[in-house]
mmCIF file of C-alpha atoms and ligand atoms in Angstrom:
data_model
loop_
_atom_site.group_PDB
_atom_site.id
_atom_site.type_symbol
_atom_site.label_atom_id
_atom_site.label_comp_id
_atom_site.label_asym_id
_atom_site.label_seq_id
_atom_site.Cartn_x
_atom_site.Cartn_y
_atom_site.Cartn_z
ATOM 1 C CA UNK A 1 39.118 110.043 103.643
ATOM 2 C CA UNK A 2 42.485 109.716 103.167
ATOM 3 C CA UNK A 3 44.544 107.464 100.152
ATOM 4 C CA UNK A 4 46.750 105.011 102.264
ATOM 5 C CA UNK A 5 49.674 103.421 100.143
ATOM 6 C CA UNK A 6 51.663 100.067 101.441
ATOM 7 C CA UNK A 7 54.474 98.360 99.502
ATOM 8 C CA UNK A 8 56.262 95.077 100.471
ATOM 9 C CA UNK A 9 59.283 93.900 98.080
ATOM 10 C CA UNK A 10 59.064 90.155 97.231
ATOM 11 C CA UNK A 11 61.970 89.472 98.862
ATOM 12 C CA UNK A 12 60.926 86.476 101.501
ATOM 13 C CA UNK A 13 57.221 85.970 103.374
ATOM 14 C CA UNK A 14 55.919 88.350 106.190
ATOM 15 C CA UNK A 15 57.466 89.019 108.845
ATOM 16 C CA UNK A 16 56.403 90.361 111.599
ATOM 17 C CA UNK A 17 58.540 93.496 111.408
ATOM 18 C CA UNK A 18 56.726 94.182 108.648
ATOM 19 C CA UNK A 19 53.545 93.162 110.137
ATOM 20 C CA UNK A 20 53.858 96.085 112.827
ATOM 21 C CA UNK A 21 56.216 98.451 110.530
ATOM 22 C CA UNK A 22 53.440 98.928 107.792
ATOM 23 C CA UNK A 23 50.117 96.400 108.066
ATOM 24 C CA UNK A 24 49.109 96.667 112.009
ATOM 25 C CA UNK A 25 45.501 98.044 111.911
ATOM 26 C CA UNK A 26 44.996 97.585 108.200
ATOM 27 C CA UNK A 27 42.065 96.253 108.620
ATOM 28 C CA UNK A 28 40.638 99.543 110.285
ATOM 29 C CA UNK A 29 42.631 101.465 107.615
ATOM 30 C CA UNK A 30 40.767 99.362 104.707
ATOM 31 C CA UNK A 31 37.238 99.813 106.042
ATOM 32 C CA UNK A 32 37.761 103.769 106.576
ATOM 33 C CA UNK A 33 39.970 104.984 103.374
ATOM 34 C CA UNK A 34 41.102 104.291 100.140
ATOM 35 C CA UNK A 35 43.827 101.976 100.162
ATOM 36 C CA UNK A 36 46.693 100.149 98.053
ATOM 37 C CA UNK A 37 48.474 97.692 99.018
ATOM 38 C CA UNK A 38 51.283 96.594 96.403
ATOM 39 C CA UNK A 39 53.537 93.632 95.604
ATOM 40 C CA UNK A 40 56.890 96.076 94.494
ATOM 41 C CA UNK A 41 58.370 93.579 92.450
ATOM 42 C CA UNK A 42 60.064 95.744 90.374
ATOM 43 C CA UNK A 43 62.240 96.943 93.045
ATOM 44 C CA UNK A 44 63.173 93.539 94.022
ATOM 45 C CA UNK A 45 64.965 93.208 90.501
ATOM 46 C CA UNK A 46 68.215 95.228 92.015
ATOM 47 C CA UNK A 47 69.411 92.018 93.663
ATOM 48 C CA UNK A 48 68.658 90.099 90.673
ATOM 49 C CA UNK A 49 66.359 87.471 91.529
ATOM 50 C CA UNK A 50 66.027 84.122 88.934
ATOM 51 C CA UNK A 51 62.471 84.419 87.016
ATOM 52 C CA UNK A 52 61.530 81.428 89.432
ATOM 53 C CA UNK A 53 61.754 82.699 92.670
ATOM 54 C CA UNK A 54 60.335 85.999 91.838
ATOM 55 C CA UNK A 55 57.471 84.234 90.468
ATOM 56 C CA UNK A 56 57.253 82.225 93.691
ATOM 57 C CA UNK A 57 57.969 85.284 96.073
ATOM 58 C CA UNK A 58 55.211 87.282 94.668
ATOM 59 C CA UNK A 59 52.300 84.468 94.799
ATOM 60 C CA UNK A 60 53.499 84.208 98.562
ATOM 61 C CA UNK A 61 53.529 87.529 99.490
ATOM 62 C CA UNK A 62 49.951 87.972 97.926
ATOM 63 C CA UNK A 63 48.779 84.750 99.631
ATOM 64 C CA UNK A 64 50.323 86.512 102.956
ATOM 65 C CA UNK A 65 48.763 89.832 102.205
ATOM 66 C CA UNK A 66 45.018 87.721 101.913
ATOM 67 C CA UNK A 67 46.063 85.800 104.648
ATOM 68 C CA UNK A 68 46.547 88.720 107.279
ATOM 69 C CA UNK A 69 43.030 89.993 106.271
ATOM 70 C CA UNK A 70 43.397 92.080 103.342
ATOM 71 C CA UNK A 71 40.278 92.177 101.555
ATOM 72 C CA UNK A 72 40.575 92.636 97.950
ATOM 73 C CA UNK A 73 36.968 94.293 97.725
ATOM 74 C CA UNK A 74 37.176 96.638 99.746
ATOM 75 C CA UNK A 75 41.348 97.882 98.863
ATOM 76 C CA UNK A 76 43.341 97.804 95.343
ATOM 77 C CA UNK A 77 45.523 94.894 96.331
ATOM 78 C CA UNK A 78 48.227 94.954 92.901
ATOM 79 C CA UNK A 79 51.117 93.824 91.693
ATOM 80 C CA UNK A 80 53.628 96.553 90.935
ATOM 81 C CA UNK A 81 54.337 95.062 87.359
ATOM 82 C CA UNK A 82 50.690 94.783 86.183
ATOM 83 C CA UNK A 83 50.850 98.650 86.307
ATOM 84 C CA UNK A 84 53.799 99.597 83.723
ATOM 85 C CA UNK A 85 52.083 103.153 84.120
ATOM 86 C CA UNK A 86 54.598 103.296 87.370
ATOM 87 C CA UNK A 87 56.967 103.217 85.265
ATOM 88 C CA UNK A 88 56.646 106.093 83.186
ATOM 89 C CA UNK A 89 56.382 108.391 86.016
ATOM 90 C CA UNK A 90 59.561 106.809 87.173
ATOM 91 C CA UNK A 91 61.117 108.373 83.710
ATOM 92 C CA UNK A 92 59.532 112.049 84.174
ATOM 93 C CA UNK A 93 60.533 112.047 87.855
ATOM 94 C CA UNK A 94 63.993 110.957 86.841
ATOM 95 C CA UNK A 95 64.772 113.655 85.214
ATOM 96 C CA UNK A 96 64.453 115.996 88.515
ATOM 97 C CA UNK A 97 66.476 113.478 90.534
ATOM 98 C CA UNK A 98 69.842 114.579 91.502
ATOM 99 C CA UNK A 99 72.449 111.854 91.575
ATOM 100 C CA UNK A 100 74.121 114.275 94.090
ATOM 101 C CA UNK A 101 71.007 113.460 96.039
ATOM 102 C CA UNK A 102 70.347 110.043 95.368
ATOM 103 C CA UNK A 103 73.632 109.167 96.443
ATOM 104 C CA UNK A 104 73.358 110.376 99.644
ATOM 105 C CA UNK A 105 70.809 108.239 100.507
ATOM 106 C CA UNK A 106 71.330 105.990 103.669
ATOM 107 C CA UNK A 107 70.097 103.151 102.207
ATOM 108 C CA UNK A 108 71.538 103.445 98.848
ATOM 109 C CA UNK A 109 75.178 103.734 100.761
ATOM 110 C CA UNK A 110 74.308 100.851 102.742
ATOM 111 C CA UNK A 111 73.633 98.371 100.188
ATOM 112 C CA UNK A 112 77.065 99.519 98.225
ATOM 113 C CA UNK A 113 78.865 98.876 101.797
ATOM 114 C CA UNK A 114 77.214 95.177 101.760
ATOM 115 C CA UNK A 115 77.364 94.871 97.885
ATOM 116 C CA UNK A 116 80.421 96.145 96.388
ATOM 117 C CA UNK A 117 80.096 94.017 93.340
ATOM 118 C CA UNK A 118 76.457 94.949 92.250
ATOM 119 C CA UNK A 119 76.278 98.782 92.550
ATOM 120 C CA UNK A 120 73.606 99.281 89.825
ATOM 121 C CA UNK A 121 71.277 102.055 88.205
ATOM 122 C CA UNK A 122 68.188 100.515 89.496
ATOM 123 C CA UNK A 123 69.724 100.461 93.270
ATOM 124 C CA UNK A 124 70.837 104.467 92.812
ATOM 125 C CA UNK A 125 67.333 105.201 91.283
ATOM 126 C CA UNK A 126 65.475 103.015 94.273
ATOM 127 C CA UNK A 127 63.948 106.158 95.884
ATOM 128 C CA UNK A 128 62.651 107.713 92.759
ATOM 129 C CA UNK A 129 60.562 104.287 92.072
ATOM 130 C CA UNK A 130 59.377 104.297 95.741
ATOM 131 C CA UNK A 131 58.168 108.100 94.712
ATOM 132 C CA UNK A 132 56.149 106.835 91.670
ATOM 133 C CA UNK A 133 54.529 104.287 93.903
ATOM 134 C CA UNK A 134 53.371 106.512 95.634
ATOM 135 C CA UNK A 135 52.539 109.487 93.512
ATOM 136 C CA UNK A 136 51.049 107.047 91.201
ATOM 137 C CA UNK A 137 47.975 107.334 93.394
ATOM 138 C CA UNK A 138 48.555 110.656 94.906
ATOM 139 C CA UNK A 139 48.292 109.050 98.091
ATOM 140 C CA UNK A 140 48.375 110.915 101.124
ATOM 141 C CA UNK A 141 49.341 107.919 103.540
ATOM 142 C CA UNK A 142 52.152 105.596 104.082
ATOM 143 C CA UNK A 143 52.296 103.138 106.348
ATOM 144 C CA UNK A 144 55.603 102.186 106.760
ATOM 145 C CA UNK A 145 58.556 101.398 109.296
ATOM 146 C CA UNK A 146 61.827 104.113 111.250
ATOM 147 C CA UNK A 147 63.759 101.980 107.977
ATOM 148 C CA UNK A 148 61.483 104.109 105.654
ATOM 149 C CA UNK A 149 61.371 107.455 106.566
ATOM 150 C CA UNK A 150 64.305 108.917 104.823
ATOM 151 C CA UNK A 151 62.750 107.334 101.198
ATOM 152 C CA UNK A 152 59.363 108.873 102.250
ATOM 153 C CA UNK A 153 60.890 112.342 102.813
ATOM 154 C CA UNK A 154 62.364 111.928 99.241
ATOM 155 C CA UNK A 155 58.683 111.268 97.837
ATOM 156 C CA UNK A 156 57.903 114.183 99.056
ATOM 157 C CA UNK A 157 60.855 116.529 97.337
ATOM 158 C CA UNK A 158 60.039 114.519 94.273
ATOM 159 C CA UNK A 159 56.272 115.612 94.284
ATOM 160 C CA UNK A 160 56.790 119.236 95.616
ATOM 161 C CA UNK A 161 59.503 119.744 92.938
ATOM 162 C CA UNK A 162 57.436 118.549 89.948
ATOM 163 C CA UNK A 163 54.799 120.781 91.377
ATOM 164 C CA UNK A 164 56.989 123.743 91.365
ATOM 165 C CA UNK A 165 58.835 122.885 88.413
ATOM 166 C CA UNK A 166 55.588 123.103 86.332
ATOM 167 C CA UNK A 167 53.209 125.413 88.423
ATOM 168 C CA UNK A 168 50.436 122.947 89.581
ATOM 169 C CA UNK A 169 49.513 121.822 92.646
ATOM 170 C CA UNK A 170 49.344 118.401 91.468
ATOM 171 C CA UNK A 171 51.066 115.980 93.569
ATOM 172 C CA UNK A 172 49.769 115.846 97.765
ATOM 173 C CA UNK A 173 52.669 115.284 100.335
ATOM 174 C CA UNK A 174 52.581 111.938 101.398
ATOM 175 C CA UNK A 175 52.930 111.782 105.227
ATOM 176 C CA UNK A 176 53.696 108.658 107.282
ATOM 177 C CA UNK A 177 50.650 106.830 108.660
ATOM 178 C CA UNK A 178 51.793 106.741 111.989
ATOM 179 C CA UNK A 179 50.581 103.744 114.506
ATOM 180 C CA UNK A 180 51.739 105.887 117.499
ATOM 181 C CA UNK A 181 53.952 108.040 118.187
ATOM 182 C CA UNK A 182 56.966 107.213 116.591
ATOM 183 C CA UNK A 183 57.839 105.081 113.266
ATOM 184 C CA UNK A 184 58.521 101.670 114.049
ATOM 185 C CA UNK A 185 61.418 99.367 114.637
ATOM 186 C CA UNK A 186 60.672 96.228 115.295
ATOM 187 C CA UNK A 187 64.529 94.257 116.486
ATOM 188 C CA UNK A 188 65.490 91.212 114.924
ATOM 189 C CA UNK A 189 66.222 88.052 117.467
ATOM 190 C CA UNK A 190 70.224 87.609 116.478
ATOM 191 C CA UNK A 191 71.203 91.007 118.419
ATOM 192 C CA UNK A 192 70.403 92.793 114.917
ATOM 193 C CA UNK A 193 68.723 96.541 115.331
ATOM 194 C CA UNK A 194 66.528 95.795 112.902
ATOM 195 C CA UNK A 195 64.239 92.682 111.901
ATOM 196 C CA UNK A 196 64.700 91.890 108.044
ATOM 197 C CA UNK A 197 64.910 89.332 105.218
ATOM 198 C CA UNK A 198 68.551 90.040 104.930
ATOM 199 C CA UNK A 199 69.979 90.106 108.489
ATOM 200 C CA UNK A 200 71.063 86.823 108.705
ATOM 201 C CA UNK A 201 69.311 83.196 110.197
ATOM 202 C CA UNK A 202 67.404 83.249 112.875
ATOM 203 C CA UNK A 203 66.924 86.815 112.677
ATOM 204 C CA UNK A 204 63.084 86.996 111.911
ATOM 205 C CA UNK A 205 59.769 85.312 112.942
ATOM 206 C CA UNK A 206 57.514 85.006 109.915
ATOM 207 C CA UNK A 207 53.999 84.816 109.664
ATOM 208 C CA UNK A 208 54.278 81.413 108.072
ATOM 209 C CA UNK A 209 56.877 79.875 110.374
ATOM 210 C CA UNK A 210 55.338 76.622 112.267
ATOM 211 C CA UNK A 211 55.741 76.613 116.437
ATOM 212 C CA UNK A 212 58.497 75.007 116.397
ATOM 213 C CA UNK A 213 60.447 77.323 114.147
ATOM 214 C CA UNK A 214 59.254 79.981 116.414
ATOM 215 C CA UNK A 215 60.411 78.208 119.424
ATOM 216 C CA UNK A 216 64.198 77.490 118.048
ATOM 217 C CA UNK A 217 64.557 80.337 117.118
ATOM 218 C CA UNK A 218 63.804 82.571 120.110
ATOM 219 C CA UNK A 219 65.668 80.288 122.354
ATOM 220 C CA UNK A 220 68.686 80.560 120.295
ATOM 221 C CA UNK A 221 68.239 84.803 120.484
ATOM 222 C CA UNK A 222 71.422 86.581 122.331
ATOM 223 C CA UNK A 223 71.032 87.275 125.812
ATOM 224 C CA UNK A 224 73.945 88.208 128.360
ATOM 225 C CA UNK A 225 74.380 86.999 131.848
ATOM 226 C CA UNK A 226 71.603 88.952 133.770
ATOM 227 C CA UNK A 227 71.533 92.390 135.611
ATOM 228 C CA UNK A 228 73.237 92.512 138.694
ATOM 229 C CA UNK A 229 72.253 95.490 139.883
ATOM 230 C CA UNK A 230 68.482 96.861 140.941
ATOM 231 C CA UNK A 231 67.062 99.166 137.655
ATOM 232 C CA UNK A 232 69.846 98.506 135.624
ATOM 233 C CA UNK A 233 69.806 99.835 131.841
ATOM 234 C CA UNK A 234 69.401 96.993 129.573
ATOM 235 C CA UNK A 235 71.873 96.358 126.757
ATOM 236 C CA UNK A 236 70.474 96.166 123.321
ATOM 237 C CA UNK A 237 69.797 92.429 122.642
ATOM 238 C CA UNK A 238 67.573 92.434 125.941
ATOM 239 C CA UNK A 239 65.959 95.052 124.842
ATOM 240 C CA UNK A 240 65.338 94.185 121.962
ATOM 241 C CA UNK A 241 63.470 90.727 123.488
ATOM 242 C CA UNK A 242 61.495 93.413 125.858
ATOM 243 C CA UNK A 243 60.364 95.497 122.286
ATOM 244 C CA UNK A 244 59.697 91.983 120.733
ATOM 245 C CA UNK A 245 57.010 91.073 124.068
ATOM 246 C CA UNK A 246 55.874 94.532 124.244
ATOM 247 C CA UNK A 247 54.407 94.005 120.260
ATOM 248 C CA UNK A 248 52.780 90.323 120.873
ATOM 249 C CA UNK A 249 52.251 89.756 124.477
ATOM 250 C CA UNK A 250 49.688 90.895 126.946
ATOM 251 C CA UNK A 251 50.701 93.948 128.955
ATOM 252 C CA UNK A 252 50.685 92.164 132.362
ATOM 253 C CA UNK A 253 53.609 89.991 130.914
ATOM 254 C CA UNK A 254 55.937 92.545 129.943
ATOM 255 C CA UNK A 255 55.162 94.134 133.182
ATOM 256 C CA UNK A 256 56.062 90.331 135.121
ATOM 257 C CA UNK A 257 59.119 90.588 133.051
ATOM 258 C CA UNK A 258 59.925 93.995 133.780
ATOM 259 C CA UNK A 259 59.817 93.645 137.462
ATOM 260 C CA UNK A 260 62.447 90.279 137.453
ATOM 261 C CA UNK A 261 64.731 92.147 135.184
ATOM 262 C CA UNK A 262 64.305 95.697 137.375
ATOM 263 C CA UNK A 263 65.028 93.023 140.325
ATOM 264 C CA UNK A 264 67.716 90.920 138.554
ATOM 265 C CA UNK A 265 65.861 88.044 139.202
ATOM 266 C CA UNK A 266 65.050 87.315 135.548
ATOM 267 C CA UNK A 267 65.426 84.018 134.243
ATOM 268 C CA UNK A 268 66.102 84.840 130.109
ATOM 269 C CA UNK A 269 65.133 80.697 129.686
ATOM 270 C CA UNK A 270 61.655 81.613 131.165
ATOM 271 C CA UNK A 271 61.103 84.953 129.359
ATOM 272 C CA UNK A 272 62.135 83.379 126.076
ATOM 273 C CA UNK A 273 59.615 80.268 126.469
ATOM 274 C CA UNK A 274 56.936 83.084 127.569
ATOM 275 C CA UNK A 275 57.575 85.235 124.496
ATOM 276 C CA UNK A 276 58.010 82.286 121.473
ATOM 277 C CA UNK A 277 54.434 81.108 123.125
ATOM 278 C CA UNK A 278 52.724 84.385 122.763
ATOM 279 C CA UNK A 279 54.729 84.820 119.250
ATOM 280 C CA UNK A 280 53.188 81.234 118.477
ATOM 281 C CA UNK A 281 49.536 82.471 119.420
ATOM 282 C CA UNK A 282 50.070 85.414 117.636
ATOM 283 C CA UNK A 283 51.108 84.191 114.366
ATOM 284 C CA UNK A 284 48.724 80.302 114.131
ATOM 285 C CA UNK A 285 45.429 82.745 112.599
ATOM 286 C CA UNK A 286 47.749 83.643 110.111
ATOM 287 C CA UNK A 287 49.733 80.456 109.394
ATOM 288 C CA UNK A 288 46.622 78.603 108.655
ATOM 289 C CA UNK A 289 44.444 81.561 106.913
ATOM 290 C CA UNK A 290 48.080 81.033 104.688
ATOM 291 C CA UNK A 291 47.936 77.344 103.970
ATOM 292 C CA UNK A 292 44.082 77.456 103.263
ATOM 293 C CA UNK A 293 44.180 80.542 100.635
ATOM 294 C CA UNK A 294 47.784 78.937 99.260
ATOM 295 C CA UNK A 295 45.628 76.303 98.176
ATOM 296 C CA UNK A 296 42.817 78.262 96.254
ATOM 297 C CA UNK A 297 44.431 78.924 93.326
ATOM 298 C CA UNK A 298 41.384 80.889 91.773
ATOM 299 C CA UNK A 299 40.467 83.356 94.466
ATOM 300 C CA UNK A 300 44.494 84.362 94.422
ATOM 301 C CA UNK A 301 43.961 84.835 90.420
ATOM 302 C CA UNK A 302 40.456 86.957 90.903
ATOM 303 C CA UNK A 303 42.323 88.846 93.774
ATOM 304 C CA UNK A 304 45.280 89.353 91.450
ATOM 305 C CA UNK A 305 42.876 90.500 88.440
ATOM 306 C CA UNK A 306 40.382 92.585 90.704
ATOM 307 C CA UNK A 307 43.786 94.912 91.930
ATOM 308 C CA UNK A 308 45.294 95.222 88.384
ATOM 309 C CA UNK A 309 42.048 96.671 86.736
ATOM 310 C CA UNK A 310 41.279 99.264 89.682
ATOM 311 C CA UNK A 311 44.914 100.245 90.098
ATOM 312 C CA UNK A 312 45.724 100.787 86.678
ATOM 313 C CA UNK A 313 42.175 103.092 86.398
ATOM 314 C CA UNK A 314 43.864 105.127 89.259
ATOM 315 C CA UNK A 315 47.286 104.877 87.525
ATOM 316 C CA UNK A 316 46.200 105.868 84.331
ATOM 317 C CA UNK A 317 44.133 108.776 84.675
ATOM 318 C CA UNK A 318 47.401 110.310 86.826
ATOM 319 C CA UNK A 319 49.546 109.565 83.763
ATOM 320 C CA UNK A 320 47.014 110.909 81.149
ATOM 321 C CA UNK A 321 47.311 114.251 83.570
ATOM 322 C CA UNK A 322 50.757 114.726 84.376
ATOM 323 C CA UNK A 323 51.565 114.009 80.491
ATOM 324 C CA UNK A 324 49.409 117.434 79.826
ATOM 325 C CA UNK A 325 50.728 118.983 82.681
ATOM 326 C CA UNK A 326 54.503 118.180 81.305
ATOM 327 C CA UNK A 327 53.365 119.661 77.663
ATOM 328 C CA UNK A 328 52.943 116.343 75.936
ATOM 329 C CA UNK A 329 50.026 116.637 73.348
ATOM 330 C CA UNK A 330 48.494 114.885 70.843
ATOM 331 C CA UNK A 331 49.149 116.421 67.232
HETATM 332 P P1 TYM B 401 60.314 96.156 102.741
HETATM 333 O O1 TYM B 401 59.811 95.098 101.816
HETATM 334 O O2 TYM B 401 61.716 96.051 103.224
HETATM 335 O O3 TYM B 401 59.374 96.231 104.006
HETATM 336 C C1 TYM B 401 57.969 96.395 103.875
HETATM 337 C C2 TYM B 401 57.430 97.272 104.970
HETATM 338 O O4 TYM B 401 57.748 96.720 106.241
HETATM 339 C C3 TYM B 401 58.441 97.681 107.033
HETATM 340 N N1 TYM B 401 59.459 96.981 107.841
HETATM 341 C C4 TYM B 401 59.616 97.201 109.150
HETATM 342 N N2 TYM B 401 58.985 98.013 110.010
HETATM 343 C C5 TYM B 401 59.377 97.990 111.296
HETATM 344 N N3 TYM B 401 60.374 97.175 111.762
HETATM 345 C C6 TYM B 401 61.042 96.336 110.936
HETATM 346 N N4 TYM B 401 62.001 95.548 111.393
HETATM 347 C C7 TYM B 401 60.682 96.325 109.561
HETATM 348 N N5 TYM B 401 61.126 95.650 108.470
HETATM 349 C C8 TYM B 401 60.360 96.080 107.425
HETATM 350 C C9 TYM B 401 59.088 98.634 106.049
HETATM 351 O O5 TYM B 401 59.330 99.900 106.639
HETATM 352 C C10 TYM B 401 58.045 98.698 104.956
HETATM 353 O O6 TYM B 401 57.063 99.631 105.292
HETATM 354 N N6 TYM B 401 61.064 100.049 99.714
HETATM 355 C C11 TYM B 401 60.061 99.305 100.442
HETATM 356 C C12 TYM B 401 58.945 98.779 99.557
HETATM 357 C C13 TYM B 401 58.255 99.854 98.809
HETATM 358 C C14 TYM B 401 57.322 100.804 99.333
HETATM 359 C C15 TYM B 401 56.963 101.627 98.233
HETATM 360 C C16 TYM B 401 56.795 101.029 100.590
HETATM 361 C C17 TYM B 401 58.400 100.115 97.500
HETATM 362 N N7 TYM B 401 57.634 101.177 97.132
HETATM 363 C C18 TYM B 401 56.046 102.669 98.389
HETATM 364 C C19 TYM B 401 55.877 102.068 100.753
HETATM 365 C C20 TYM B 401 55.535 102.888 99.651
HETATM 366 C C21 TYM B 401 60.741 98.142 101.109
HETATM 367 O O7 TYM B 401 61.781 97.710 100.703
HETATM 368 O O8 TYM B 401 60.049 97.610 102.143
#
């Protein structure tokens, strides 16, 4: 049995990038391991959020992680701030963390590229929270999406290096639970690589969004004017609305779709109806699971309570050991 460890910053409600990045098949994954899923709300303080809508953003994303089938019995479903033991792991593995290192970081480059004017400590130190998250349990798992990878990878020089540094194999390398082959990336609908909270309108389909959100929005998603020749490569945004029907419609579809584009008789209009209808059918279970546990404000407390109590029992007990293992004692 393996520990499996999923973490979704309160940034914005599901999407489905993040559906097939880090949740597909959590269901399986909950009934045959030992798994966390987290609200990481403490990263989401980098972009500075009011108190409001992080209050807000968390309650949805926990009503979205219920929603999409998580069951709170059966995995440690937390809140990243009702286990301040993260934190202190955060402070020993700190003080391995190169800044040479840290700044290097893809993602940590990107955001001072898009955010000149808020370059702080929290952003630089990102990777070495997403390392206690992880750690924290000593999972061996992680679910997560191609956008991930590099942050994993530094998990895992975090661990090994507080392993060295002290002489105990303490800390497992986490590994990436893969769903195939390859890491995901799931393409946004606005010509964007990516899906994401922060590539602009129209970009992502949420779980939440009603049919005829879904439907605006894929009709409005960049296409070109249509092969003109037989097999013809197709340029990003159309592939991207291939990857998008490959993840929610039935093979035979793609395959209809396929064929018209391979014989540039593709009609985008058609394809796009095709694919917001199958996104539509797709995301209705989870729209109204959402709505109906939204409403029950006790089971969302019990959930909330159940998670905190058996992740900080996990959470502590690594503490209480890497404190020894450091040298702290009690006099
Ligand atoms: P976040 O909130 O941006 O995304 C949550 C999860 O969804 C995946 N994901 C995607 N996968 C495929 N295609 C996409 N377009 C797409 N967009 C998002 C992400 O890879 C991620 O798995 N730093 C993390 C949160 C985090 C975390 C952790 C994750 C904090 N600590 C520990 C795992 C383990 C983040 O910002 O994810």
């Amino acid at each position: 049995m393996e520990t499996v460890l999923s973490g979704i910053r309160p940034t914005g409600n599901l999407h489905l990038g993040n559906y097939f990045g880090a949740l597909r098949n959590f269901i399986d994954m909950q009934n045959q391991h030992n798994c966390y899923f987290f609200i990481a709300d403490y990263h989401s303080l980098t972009t500075h959020p009011t108190p409001k809508d992080l209050h807000g953003n968390v309650r949805q994303i926990l009503v979205e992680y219920l929603a999409a089938g998580l069951d709170p019995e059966k995995s440690t479903l937390y809140i990243q701030s009702d286990v301040p033991e993260v934190v202190e792991l955060y402070l020993f593995l700190n003080m391995n963390a190169y800044v040479g290192e840290l700044e290097r970081c893809t993602s940590f480059k990107d955001k001072i590229r898009q955010n000149p004017q808020n370059i702080n400590a929290g952003l630089l130190t990102y990777p070495t929270l997403m390392a206690a998250d992880i750690l924290i349990h000593r999972a061996t798992k992680v679910p997560v999406g191609k956008d991930q990878e590099q942050h994993l990878e530094m998990a895992r020089t975090f661990g090994n290096r507080f392993n060295r540094m002290y002489g105990h194999d303490y800390f497992p390398e986490p590994q990436a639970y893969n769903f195939g082959k390859e890491l995901v990336k799931i393409p946004g609908l606005n010509g964007s690589g990516k899906m994401g909270k922060s590539e602009g309108e129209g970009n992502a389909i949420y779980l939440a969004d009603e049919p005829e959100t879904i439907r605006k929005k894929v009709m409005k998603a960049v296409t070109d004017s249509g092969p003109t020749e037989a097999g013809q490569k197709k340029p990003e945004a159309i592939e991207n609305l291939f990857q998008l029907m490959k993840v929610v419609s039935a093979p035979e579809t793609l395959k209809h779709f396929e064929t018209l584009y391979d014989n540039c008789q593709i009609r985008y209009g058609d394809m796009k109806k095709q694919l917001a209808e199958d996104m539509i059918a797709f995301t209705t279970p989870f729209r109204e699971r959402i709505k109906e546990i939204a409403a029950d404000e006790a089971y969302i407390a019990k959930a909330a309570a159940m998670g905190r109590e058996k992740a900080r029992a996990s959470a502590s007990q690594t503490i209480k050991d890497v404190r020894e293992i450091i040298g702290f004692r009690a006099y």
